[in-house]
Amino acid sequence: MSNDKSKSLFEKAKEYIPGGVNSPVRAFRAVGGNPLFMKRAKGAYLYDEDDQEYIDLINSWGPMILGHAHPVVEEAVKIALVNSPSFGAPTAREVEMAELICSIVPSVEKVRMVNSGTEATMSAIRVARGYTGRDKIIKMEGCYHGHGDSFLIAAGSGAMTFGTPDSPGVTKGTAKDTLIAPFNSISAVEKIIDENKNEIAAIILEPVVGNMGCVVPQPGYLQGLRTLCDKHSIVLIFDEVMTGFRLALGGAQELYNVKADMTTLGKIIGGGLPVGAYGGKKEIMDYVSPLGPIYQAGTLSGNPLAMAAGLAMLKYLKSNPAVYNQINQTTTKLVEGLRDQIAKAGQKFTINQVGSMFTLFFTDANVIDFDTAKTSDTQKFAIYFQSMLSQGIYLAPSQYEAMFISNAINNVEIDKILKASEQALRQIKA
Ligand SMILES: *Cc1c(COP(=O)(O)O)cnc(C)c1O
């Protein structure tokens, strides 16, 4: 197996791009080795610059739920392209998109399109703050909401105290308004609310976490947050950038039957193009400019190509609900196969799965929050990752990521993945 072209591209990239990549986790720092540069992809398969083939378990970190280069999305973009890629004026597609999102996500009555998940969450907390007239937000340890200043806060051991910035450049002033609770703990959130009476604007979380690996909400957790938010007039924000249109058409809210006040969306919503959205109750969204006083704007927001791709994707998913049964069953089959292998090898690893998202944690702990996720042996993960990669299986290059199954992955691919995994687990033991 030769990675010559990827290697030389990476050397050149490092001269002109910080770390050689436009998003840090792509650099393979957590697993070592050289990142692969991709040339094309079709269905379940990626092809790198050295023309090697990989089964893709990242699927662009979620968006490619129908596999790569799906004809429905491709056609829609082609049609939009010839009519000019951007006008900076309203278009019919934006109206159709907004109506479609409101029909799919029951808690969303009005929605604003943006260009990334980061923009969606940044805008959502601004609106929650403007609407409530309060400054502080609660976020859960280990949840990722994009790279907005307010979200780059690590809890450290001092959960429930004022946050400290996770990145230089985030000011202490910003960090002190972000309060951290462990995921799955209602009592921690209650305590923070008690200590900050009438000061909390919003609680934001990934209803099913993907960004510390896949972590499942315990029974009653989401409902418990809903009850607390109602009691204290706090805006409950579900960050469904990852889970939206994936765990069910209506996202985690549909799956767990809990409604958020505001929802942030991204990834699948753009069909592979850069799109995000935030929406929620009319009475909240009516605070957004030009109707209300809270400013938020975007030169390329609602971009015709992006809307065409996203609309094609969402319409396809809406009219083909069987996609969800298929990807969930495929994922369950893969996960059960992995569990069998792990048991046979006499190992005790943990697999968390919700629908078509899953993570194999190299720990025997029950992973329910950031602390338990961190018990994973990242060394073992790196060995597993490299072995899988060398056998043509492209996993997310970090222990703390979820894997995403597309409906282009079928029994043939599952068999190949399981075969490679058996070999990779042997490497760990050796
Ligand atoms: C990916 C992600 C984001 C950030 O979206 P970008 O498009 O990368 O800015 C925010 N929240 C969640 C839950 C995500 O998974």
Short mmCIF file of N, CA, C and O in Angstrom, two decimals, residues 4 76 202 215 255 310 319 336 361 369 397:
data_model
loop_
_atom_site.label_atom_id
_atom_site.label_comp_id
_atom_site.label_asym_id
_atom_site.label_seq_id
_atom_site.Cartn_x
_atom_site.Cartn_y
_atom_site.Cartn_z
N ASP A 4 2.23 7.62 -1.26
CA ASP A 4 3.19 8.64 -1.72
C ASP A 4 2.55 9.98 -2.03
O ASP A 4 3.04 11.02 -1.61
N ALA A 76 -29.71 17.97 -8.57
CA ALA A 76 -30.28 19.22 -8.04
C ALA A 76 -29.25 20.35 -8.10
O ALA A 76 -29.58 21.49 -8.45
N ALA A 202 -29.94 29.86 28.65
CA ALA A 202 -30.17 28.66 27.86
C ALA A 202 -29.39 27.46 28.39
O ALA A 202 -28.33 27.61 29.00
N VAL A 215 -22.61 8.89 23.02
CA VAL A 215 -23.07 8.73 24.40
C VAL A 215 -24.58 8.93 24.44
O VAL A 215 -25.12 9.90 23.89
N LEU A 255 -37.20 10.86 18.16
CA LEU A 255 -36.85 9.56 18.73
C LEU A 255 -37.20 9.48 20.22
O LEU A 255 -37.71 8.47 20.70
N GLY A 310 -29.43 20.58 -0.20
CA GLY A 310 -30.12 20.25 1.05
C GLY A 310 -31.56 19.83 0.81
O GLY A 310 -32.04 18.85 1.38
N SER A 319 -39.45 11.24 1.70
CA SER A 319 -40.29 10.32 0.92
C SER A 319 -39.76 8.89 0.92
O SER A 319 -40.38 8.01 0.33
N GLU A 336 -23.46 -5.76 16.53
CA GLU A 336 -23.56 -7.11 17.13
C GLU A 336 -22.38 -7.98 16.73
O GLU A 336 -21.84 -8.73 17.55
N PHE A 361 -15.62 2.04 22.24
CA PHE A 361 -14.72 2.63 23.24
C PHE A 361 -13.79 1.54 23.77
O PHE A 361 -14.27 0.48 24.20
N ASP A 369 -20.75 9.62 30.20
CA ASP A 369 -20.39 11.04 30.23
C ASP A 369 -18.92 11.19 29.87
O ASP A 369 -18.26 10.20 29.49
N PRO A 397 -10.53 9.40 12.78
CA PRO A 397 -9.19 9.27 13.37
C PRO A 397 -9.10 9.77 14.81
O PRO A 397 -8.18 10.49 15.17
#
